[in-house]
Amino acid sequence: MTAEPRLVEVRRNILKQNDVVARALRERFHEAGVFVISLVSSPGSGKTTFLEKTLTLLFPRYRVAALVGDLATDNDAARLARSRAPVKQITTGTLCHLEAAMVQKALEEWDLTQLDFLFIENVGNLVCPSSYDLGEDVRLVLLSVTEGEDKPLKYPTIFNSADIAVITKMDLSAAAEFDEKLADHNLQAVRPGMEVFKVSAKTGEGMSEYLEFLERRRAGSPDGAAV
Amino acid sequence: MTAEPRLVEVRRNILKQNDVVARALRERFHEAGVFVISLVSSPGSGKTTFLEKTLTLLFPRYRVAALVGDLATDNDAARLARSRAPVKQITTGTLCHLEAAMVQKALEEWDLTQLDFLFIENVGNLVCPSSYDLGEDVRLVLLSVTEGEDKPLKYPTIFNSADIAVITKMDLSAAAEFDEKLADHNLQAVRPGMEVFKVSAKTGEGMSEYLEFLERRRAGSPDGAAV
């Protein structure tokens, strides 16, 4: 009734090719000394607002840049450019995720040795991006307080494949009747020990703890603990 | 670098097979006299809460039932069952959308002539479900006020493939500083003439207008106008 087995086989080949490119990217990032963070989340979780705030706060002290994936528009690149950091849009058409080859192509003309942090914002999707390594050092999954505390259980693969979680829109926490304990419980259920940050890009709440974590990770502490 | 062309070819074959099954489903639905509505949206847009409210409000007057797709859990089926309507969960594993064959299989043992309305809740995803016809009469896309007014522009295919739009969580509209005019403008830009309902499943706001629309459509008015 469906050609599922054949699709799975083709997907495996694509994933294998993606892994080869991702490995090459990771080596290039390490040689250049740039620390790379990818962001995944559902559409509307506040990825772009959060990233704009991140870039703006890091910009005075670090050399930062961003790649941003979207199906159809370059709205995100325009918004992120307000941070004054270099930004490049990757338009994926109908594809629901970024692939390592797209990142490689987008970076062709960039001198990565001139960067301290590179952020890669994936297409808004809690399913497709989970299997595609982009050569990043840290994969960050965002969850907004308005989405419901059950999302880690419902999309376990993406939460499990992420290194850290950021709960966004904390300023709406009371209005959305967000249950912080339940969200923590569900995150730990799919990814035990996962580091979780709670932020509001609007008010700035929680941003400094998260940025300090990134700085520590960049400085070489594998678990983000002070070195 | 990527096997994209071959994947596209395989996808086309799957879509073709899906269309054949969807056509058979649509005939079966029409013969049985059941009106079928599918729901698509981003994860966390409030699909399940909205559907629970819909089922609860229709239940006293109509014979209603629901199928609900999710990657990993049957939480949604448990929530929807509180409406007392028959509900069946379809677990898709890692697949980011429902296919017509899954709907067909889930309905194998159901006597559709005993139903007035059947609702099909897709996996939370604004990309993948857009190309898969499920034999529905109406495809409904949900957008919550906390997701941002730009989503129709960023995910044009799914908004364009939908018949009606429902803006959810209107009770959070002020807290989220939702720009109603901008959202309307963006919806009309990707799907001119699209009917848009604004609701809060929590307070009940807007639910009756939307339900009256479904009743009119079921009664045979193609544009939902009173007959």
Coordinates of C-alpha atoms in Angstrom, one line a residue:
Chain A
M1 CA 0.0 0.0 0.0
T2 CA 3.0 2.2 0.6
A3 CA 6.6 2.2 -0.6
E4 CA 7.8 2.6 2.9
P5 CA 10.7 0.0 2.9
R6 CA 12.2 1.5 -0.2
L7 CA 11.9 5.0 1.2
V8 CA 13.6 3.9 4.4
E9 CA 16.5 2.4 2.3
V10 CA 17.0 5.6 0.3
R11 CA 16.8 7.7 3.6
R12 CA 19.6 5.5 5.0
N13 CA 21.8 6.3 2.1
I14 CA 21.1 10.0 2.4
L15 CA 21.8 9.9 6.1
K16 CA 25.1 8.1 5.5
Q17 CA 26.2 10.7 3.0
N18 CA 25.0 13.4 5.4
D19 CA 27.2 11.9 8.1
V20 CA 30.3 12.1 5.9
V21 CA 29.7 15.8 5.2
A22 CA 28.9 16.5 8.8
R23 CA 32.2 14.9 9.9
A24 CA 34.1 17.0 7.5
L25 CA 32.3 20.1 8.7
R26 CA 33.0 19.3 12.3
E27 CA 36.7 18.9 11.6
R28 CA 36.7 22.2 9.7
F29 CA 34.9 23.9 12.7
H30 CA 37.5 22.5 15.2
E31 CA 40.5 23.5 13.1
A32 CA 39.1 27.0 12.7
G33 CA 38.4 27.2 16.5
V34 CA 34.7 28.1 16.1
F35 CA 32.1 26.7 18.5
V36 CA 29.0 25.7 16.7
I37 CA 25.4 25.5 18.2
S38 CA 22.4 24.3 16.2
L39 CA 18.9 25.2 17.3
V40 CA 15.8 23.0 16.7
S41 CA 12.2 23.4 17.7
S42 CA 8.6 23.5 16.7
P43 CA 7.5 26.4 14.5
G44 CA 6.7 29.4 16.7
S45 CA 8.8 28.4 19.7
G46 CA 10.7 31.6 19.5
K47 CA 13.9 30.4 17.9
T48 CA 14.6 33.5 16.0
T49 CA 13.8 35.9 18.9
F50 CA 16.0 33.9 21.2
L51 CA 18.8 33.8 18.6
E52 CA 18.6 37.5 18.0
K53 CA 18.9 38.1 21.7
T54 CA 21.8 35.6 21.9
L55 CA 23.7 37.3 19.0
T56 CA 23.0 40.8 20.4
L57 CA 24.3 39.8 23.9
L58 CA 27.4 38.0 22.6
F59 CA 28.3 40.5 19.8
P60 CA 30.2 43.0 22.0
R61 CA 32.6 40.3 23.3
Y62 CA 32.7 37.6 20.7
R63 CA 32.8 37.2 16.9
V64 CA 29.5 35.6 16.2
A65 CA 27.5 34.7 13.1
A66 CA 24.4 32.7 12.1
L67 CA 23.0 30.5 9.4
V68 CA 19.2 30.3 9.3
G69 CA 17.0 27.7 7.5
D70 CA 13.5 28.4 6.3
L71 CA 11.2 26.8 3.7
A72 CA 10.3 30.0 1.9
T73 CA 11.3 33.3 3.3
D74 CA 14.3 35.3 4.4
N75 CA 12.4 37.1 7.2
D76 CA 14.5 35.4 9.8
A77 CA 17.8 36.6 8.3
A78 CA 16.4 40.1 8.2
R79 CA 15.4 39.9 11.9
L80 CA 18.7 38.4 13.0
A81 CA 20.7 41.0 11.0
R82 CA 19.5 43.6 13.5
S83 CA 22.0 42.1 16.0
R84 CA 24.7 43.3 13.6
A85 CA 26.2 39.8 13.3
P86 CA 26.8 38.3 9.9
V87 CA 23.8 36.2 8.9
K88 CA 23.0 34.0 5.9
Q89 CA 19.7 32.5 5.0
I90 CA 19.3 28.9 3.6
T91 CA 16.0 28.4 1.8
T92 CA 15.1 24.7 1.8
G93 CA 12.0 24.9 -0.5
T94 CA 9.8 22.0 0.6
L95 CA 12.5 20.2 2.6
C96 CA 11.6 20.0 6.3
H97 CA 15.2 20.1 7.7
L98 CA 18.7 21.4 7.0
E99 CA 21.4 18.9 5.7
A100 CA 25.1 19.1 6.3
A101 CA 25.7 19.8 2.6
M102 CA 23.5 22.9 2.7
V103 CA 25.5 24.2 5.7
Q104 CA 28.8 23.4 3.8
K105 CA 27.6 25.3 0.7
A106 CA 26.4 28.3 2.8
L107 CA 29.8 28.5 4.5
E108 CA 31.8 28.3 1.3
E109 CA 32.9 31.9 1.3
W110 CA 33.2 32.4 5.0
D111 CA 36.5 32.5 6.8
L112 CA 35.6 30.5 9.9
T113 CA 38.9 31.4 11.7
Q114 CA 37.3 34.8 12.1
L115 CA 34.5 33.5 14.3
D116 CA 34.2 32.4 17.9
F117 CA 30.5 31.2 17.8
L118 CA 28.4 30.1 14.8
F119 CA 24.7 29.4 15.3
I120 CA 22.7 27.3 12.9
E121 CA 18.9 27.8 13.2
N122 CA 17.1 24.8 11.6
V123 CA 13.7 24.7 9.9
G124 CA 10.9 24.8 12.5
N125 CA 10.1 21.1 12.9
L126 CA 10.2 18.6 15.8
V127 CA 10.6 15.5 13.6
C128 CA 12.8 15.8 10.5
P129 CA 15.9 17.6 11.8
S130 CA 16.6 14.9 14.4
S131 CA 18.5 12.5 12.2
Y132 CA 20.7 15.1 10.4
D133 CA 24.0 15.8 12.0
L134 CA 25.2 19.3 10.9
G135 CA 28.7 19.0 12.5
E136 CA 27.6 21.2 15.5
D137 CA 29.2 21.0 18.9
V138 CA 25.9 21.4 20.7
R139 CA 22.4 20.8 19.6
L140 CA 19.9 22.9 21.5
V141 CA 16.2 22.1 21.5
L142 CA 13.7 24.9 22.4
L143 CA 10.3 24.4 23.9
S144 CA 8.0 27.3 24.6
V145 CA 5.8 27.4 27.7
T146 CA 2.7 27.7 25.5
E147 CA 3.3 24.4 23.7
G148 CA 2.4 22.1 26.5
E149 CA 4.6 20.1 28.9
D150 CA 4.0 16.9 27.0
K151 CA 6.1 17.7 23.9
P152 CA 9.3 15.8 25.0
L153 CA 7.2 12.6 25.3
K154 CA 5.5 13.2 22.0
Y155 CA 8.6 14.0 20.0
P156 CA 11.2 11.9 21.9
T157 CA 13.7 11.5 19.1
I158 CA 14.5 15.2 18.8
F159 CA 14.6 15.8 22.5
N160 CA 16.8 12.8 22.9
S161 CA 19.2 13.8 20.2
A162 CA 19.6 17.3 21.7
D163 CA 22.4 18.2 24.1
I164 CA 20.6 21.0 26.0
A165 CA 17.0 22.2 26.3
V166 CA 15.9 25.8 26.5
I167 CA 12.4 26.6 27.7
T168 CA 11.3 29.9 26.1
K169 CA 8.7 32.6 26.6
M170 CA 8.9 32.3 30.4
D171 CA 7.2 35.7 30.6
L172 CA 4.0 33.9 29.4
S173 CA 4.4 31.1 32.0
A174 CA 1.6 32.2 34.3
A175 CA -0.8 33.1 31.5
A176 CA -0.3 29.7 29.9
E177 CA -0.5 27.9 33.2
F178 CA 2.8 26.3 32.5
D179 CA 3.7 23.4 34.8
E180 CA 7.5 23.7 35.2
K181 CA 7.9 20.6 37.3
L182 CA 6.0 18.5 34.8
A183 CA 8.1 19.8 31.9
D184 CA 11.3 19.1 33.8
H185 CA 10.0 15.6 34.5
N186 CA 9.2 14.9 30.9
L187 CA 12.5 16.2 29.6
Q188 CA 14.4 14.1 32.1
A189 CA 12.3 11.1 31.1
V190 CA 13.5 11.2 27.4
R191 CA 17.0 12.6 28.1
P192 CA 18.1 11.8 31.7
G193 CA 20.6 14.4 33.0
M194 CA 19.8 16.9 30.3
E195 CA 20.7 20.5 31.2
V196 CA 17.7 22.8 31.0
F197 CA 17.6 26.6 30.8
K198 CA 14.5 28.7 31.3
V199 CA 14.5 32.0 29.6
S200 CA 12.5 34.9 28.3
A201 CA 14.2 36.6 25.3
K202 CA 11.7 39.4 25.9
T203 CA 12.6 40.2 29.5
G204 CA 16.1 38.8 29.4
E205 CA 15.3 36.4 32.2
G206 CA 17.7 33.4 32.3
M207 CA 19.8 34.5 29.3
S208 CA 23.0 35.1 31.3
E209 CA 23.0 31.5 32.8
Y210 CA 22.6 30.1 29.3
L211 CA 25.3 32.3 27.8
E212 CA 27.7 31.5 30.6
F213 CA 27.1 27.8 29.8
L214 CA 28.0 28.3 26.2
E215 CA 31.1 30.3 27.1
R216 CA 32.2 27.4 29.4
R217 CA 31.5 24.8 26.8
R218 CA 33.5 26.8 24.2
A219 CA 36.4 27.1 26.7
G220 CA 36.6 23.3 26.8
S221 CA 34.5 22.1 29.7
P222 CA 32.6 19.1 28.3
D223 CA 29.7 19.4 30.7
G224 CA 29.6 23.1 30.9
A225 CA 30.9 23.1 34.5
A226 CA 33.2 26.0 35.4
V227 CA 36.8 25.3 34.4
Chain B
M1 CA 26.6 15.5 -2.1
T2 CA 23.0 14.5 -1.5
A3 CA 20.7 11.9 -3.1
E4 CA 17.9 14.4 -3.3
P5 CA 16.8 13.7 -6.9
R6 CA 16.3 10.0 -6.2
L7 CA 14.4 10.8 -3.0
V8 CA 12.1 13.1 -4.8
E9 CA 11.4 10.3 -7.3
V10 CA 10.5 7.8 -4.6
R11 CA 8.4 10.4 -2.8
R12 CA 6.4 11.0 -6.0
N13 CA 5.6 7.3 -6.2
I14 CA 4.5 7.2 -2.6
L15 CA 2.3 10.3 -3.2
K16 CA 0.8 8.6 -6.2
Q17 CA -0.1 5.5 -4.2
N18 CA -1.3 7.7 -1.4
D19 CA -3.7 9.5 -3.8
V20 CA -5.2 6.2 -5.0
V21 CA -5.9 5.2 -1.4
A22 CA -7.2 8.7 -0.5
R23 CA -9.6 8.6 -3.4
A24 CA -11.0 5.2 -2.3
L25 CA -11.3 6.6 1.3
R26 CA -13.2 9.7 0.1
E27 CA -15.7 7.5 -1.9
R28 CA -16.2 5.3 1.2
F29 CA -16.8 8.4 3.4
H30 CA -19.3 9.9 1.0
E31 CA -21.2 6.6 0.6
A32 CA -21.4 6.2 4.4
G33 CA -22.5 9.8 4.7
V34 CA -19.8 10.8 7.1
F35 CA -18.3 14.3 6.9
V36 CA -14.5 14.2 7.5
I37 CA -12.3 17.0 8.8
S38 CA -8.5 16.7 9.2
L39 CA -6.5 18.9 11.5
V40 CA -2.9 20.0 10.9
S41 CA -0.7 22.4 12.8
S42 CA 2.6 22.9 14.5
P43 CA 3.3 20.9 17.7
G44 CA 1.7 22.7 20.6
S45 CA -0.8 24.8 18.7
G46 CA -3.6 23.3 20.8
K47 CA -5.0 20.7 18.2
T48 CA -5.9 18.2 20.9
T49 CA -7.5 20.7 23.3
F50 CA -9.5 22.2 20.4
L51 CA -10.5 18.8 19.1
E52 CA -11.6 17.6 22.6
K53 CA -13.8 20.8 22.8
T54 CA -15.2 20.2 19.3
L55 CA -16.1 16.5 20.1
T56 CA -17.6 17.5 23.5
L57 CA -19.8 20.2 21.9
L58 CA -20.9 18.0 19.0
F59 CA -21.5 14.8 21.0
P60 CA -25.0 15.6 22.3
R61 CA -26.3 16.2 18.8
Y62 CA -24.2 14.2 16.4
R63 CA -22.4 10.9 16.1
V64 CA -18.8 11.9 16.2
A65 CA -15.4 10.0 16.3
A66 CA -11.7 10.8 15.9
L67 CA -8.5 9.3 14.7
V68 CA -5.3 10.8 16.1
G69 CA -1.8 10.5 14.9
D70 CA 1.3 10.8 17.1
L71 CA 4.9 9.6 16.8
A72 CA 5.2 7.9 20.1
T73 CA 2.4 8.2 22.6
D74 CA -1.3 7.6 23.0
N75 CA -1.7 10.6 25.3
D76 CA -3.9 12.4 22.8
A77 CA -6.4 9.5 22.4
A78 CA -6.7 9.3 26.2
R79 CA -7.4 13.1 26.4
L80 CA -9.9 12.9 23.5
A81 CA -11.7 9.9 25.0
R82 CA -12.9 12.3 27.8
S83 CA -15.3 13.7 25.3
R84 CA -17.0 10.2 25.3
A85 CA -16.6 10.0 21.5
P86 CA -14.9 6.9 20.0
V87 CA -11.2 7.6 19.5
K88 CA -8.4 5.6 17.9
Q89 CA -4.7 6.4 18.1
I90 CA -2.4 5.9 15.1
T91 CA 1.3 5.7 16.2
T92 CA 3.6 6.7 13.3
G93 CA 7.0 5.9 14.8
T94 CA 9.4 8.2 13.2
L95 CA 7.1 9.2 10.3
C96 CA 6.2 12.9 10.4
H97 CA 2.8 12.7 8.9
L98 CA -0.3 10.4 8.5
E99 CA -0.8 8.6 5.2
A100 CA -4.1 7.5 3.7
A101 CA -3.2 3.9 4.1
M102 CA -2.8 4.4 7.9
V103 CA -6.3 6.0 8.0
Q104 CA -7.7 3.1 6.0
K105 CA -6.2 0.5 8.3
A106 CA -7.4 2.3 11.4
L107 CA -10.9 2.4 10.1
E108 CA -11.0 -1.3 9.1
E109 CA -13.4 -2.3 11.9
W110 CA -15.5 0.8 12.1
D111 CA -19.0 1.1 10.6
L112 CA -18.8 4.6 9.1
T113 CA -22.5 4.7 8.4
Q114 CA -22.9 5.1 12.1
L115 CA -21.0 8.4 12.1
D116 CA -22.0 12.0 11.2
F117 CA -18.5 13.6 11.7
L118 CA -15.1 12.0 11.7
F119 CA -12.1 14.1 12.7
I120 CA -8.5 13.1 11.9
E121 CA -5.7 14.8 13.9
N122 CA -2.4 14.7 12.1
V123 CA 1.1 14.6 13.6
G124 CA 2.2 18.0 14.8
N125 CA 4.1 19.3 11.8
L126 CA 3.8 22.3 9.4
V127 CA 5.7 20.7 6.6
C128 CA 5.3 16.9 5.9
P129 CA 1.5 16.5 6.1
S130 CA 0.8 19.1 3.4
S131 CA 1.3 16.6 0.5
Y132 CA -0.7 13.7 1.9
D133 CA -4.4 13.6 1.0
L134 CA -6.3 11.6 3.6
G135 CA -9.7 11.7 1.8
E136 CA -11.0 14.4 4.1
D137 CA -13.7 16.9 3.1
V138 CA -12.1 19.7 4.9
R139 CA -8.5 20.3 5.9
L140 CA -8.2 22.7 8.8
V141 CA -4.9 24.3 9.8
L142 CA -4.5 25.7 13.3
L143 CA -2.3 28.6 14.3
S144 CA -2.0 29.7 17.9
V145 CA -1.6 33.3 18.9
T146 CA 1.7 32.6 20.6
E147 CA 3.4 31.2 17.4
G148 CA 3.8 34.5 15.6
E149 CA 1.8 36.0 12.8
D150 CA 4.5 35.1 10.2
K151 CA 3.8 31.4 10.1
P152 CA 1.6 31.4 7.0
L153 CA 4.4 33.1 5.0
K154 CA 7.0 30.7 6.4
Y155 CA 5.0 27.5 5.8
P156 CA 3.0 28.5 2.7
T157 CA 2.4 25.0 1.4
I158 CA 0.5 23.7 4.4
F159 CA -1.6 26.9 4.7
N160 CA -2.3 26.9 1.0
S161 CA -3.4 23.3 1.0
A162 CA -5.8 23.9 3.9
D163 CA -9.5 24.8 3.4
I164 CA -10.0 26.8 6.6
A165 CA -7.8 28.3 9.3
V166 CA -8.5 28.3 13.0
I167 CA -6.5 30.7 15.2
T168 CA -6.3 29.2 18.7
K169 CA -5.5 30.3 22.2
M170 CA -7.3 33.7 21.7
D171 CA -7.4 34.0 25.5
L172 CA -3.6 34.5 25.4
S173 CA -3.9 37.1 22.6
A174 CA -3.1 40.1 24.7
A175 CA -0.3 38.5 26.7
A176 CA 1.3 37.4 23.5
E177 CA 0.8 40.8 21.9
F178 CA -0.9 39.0 18.9
D179 CA -1.4 41.2 15.9
E180 CA -4.8 39.9 14.5
K181 CA -4.7 42.1 11.4
L182 CA -1.2 41.0 10.5
A183 CA -2.2 37.3 10.9
D184 CA -5.2 37.8 8.7
H185 CA -3.2 39.6 6.1
N186 CA -0.6 36.8 6.0
L187 CA -3.2 34.1 5.8
Q188 CA -4.9 35.9 2.9
A189 CA -1.6 36.4 1.2
V190 CA -1.0 32.6 0.9
R191 CA -4.6 31.5 0.6
P192 CA -6.8 34.4 -0.7
G193 CA -10.4 34.1 0.5
M194 CA -9.6 31.6 3.2
E195 CA -12.2 31.4 5.9
V196 CA -10.6 32.1 9.3
F197 CA -12.1 31.3 12.8
K198 CA -10.7 32.8 16.0
V199 CA -11.3 30.6 19.0
S200 CA -10.3 29.8 22.6
A201 CA -11.0 26.2 23.5
K202 CA -10.4 27.2 27.1
T203 CA -13.0 30.0 27.3
G204 CA -15.2 28.6 24.5
E205 CA -14.9 32.0 22.5
G206 CA -15.6 31.5 18.8
M207 CA -16.4 27.8 19.0
S208 CA -20.1 28.2 18.0
E209 CA -19.3 30.1 14.8
Y210 CA -16.8 27.4 13.8
L211 CA -19.2 24.5 14.6
E212 CA -22.0 26.2 12.7
F213 CA -19.7 26.4 9.7
L214 CA -19.0 22.6 9.9
E215 CA -22.7 21.8 10.2
R216 CA -23.5 23.9 7.2
R217 CA -20.6 22.3 5.2
R218 CA -21.9 18.9 6.2
A219 CA -25.4 19.8 5.1
G220 CA -24.1 20.4 1.6
S221 CA -23.2 24.1 1.3
P222 CA -19.8 24.1 -0.4
D223 CA -18.7 27.5 1.0
G224 CA -20.3 27.0 4.4
A225 CA -22.9 29.7 3.7
A226 CA -26.3 29.1 5.1
V227 CA -28.4 26.9 2.9

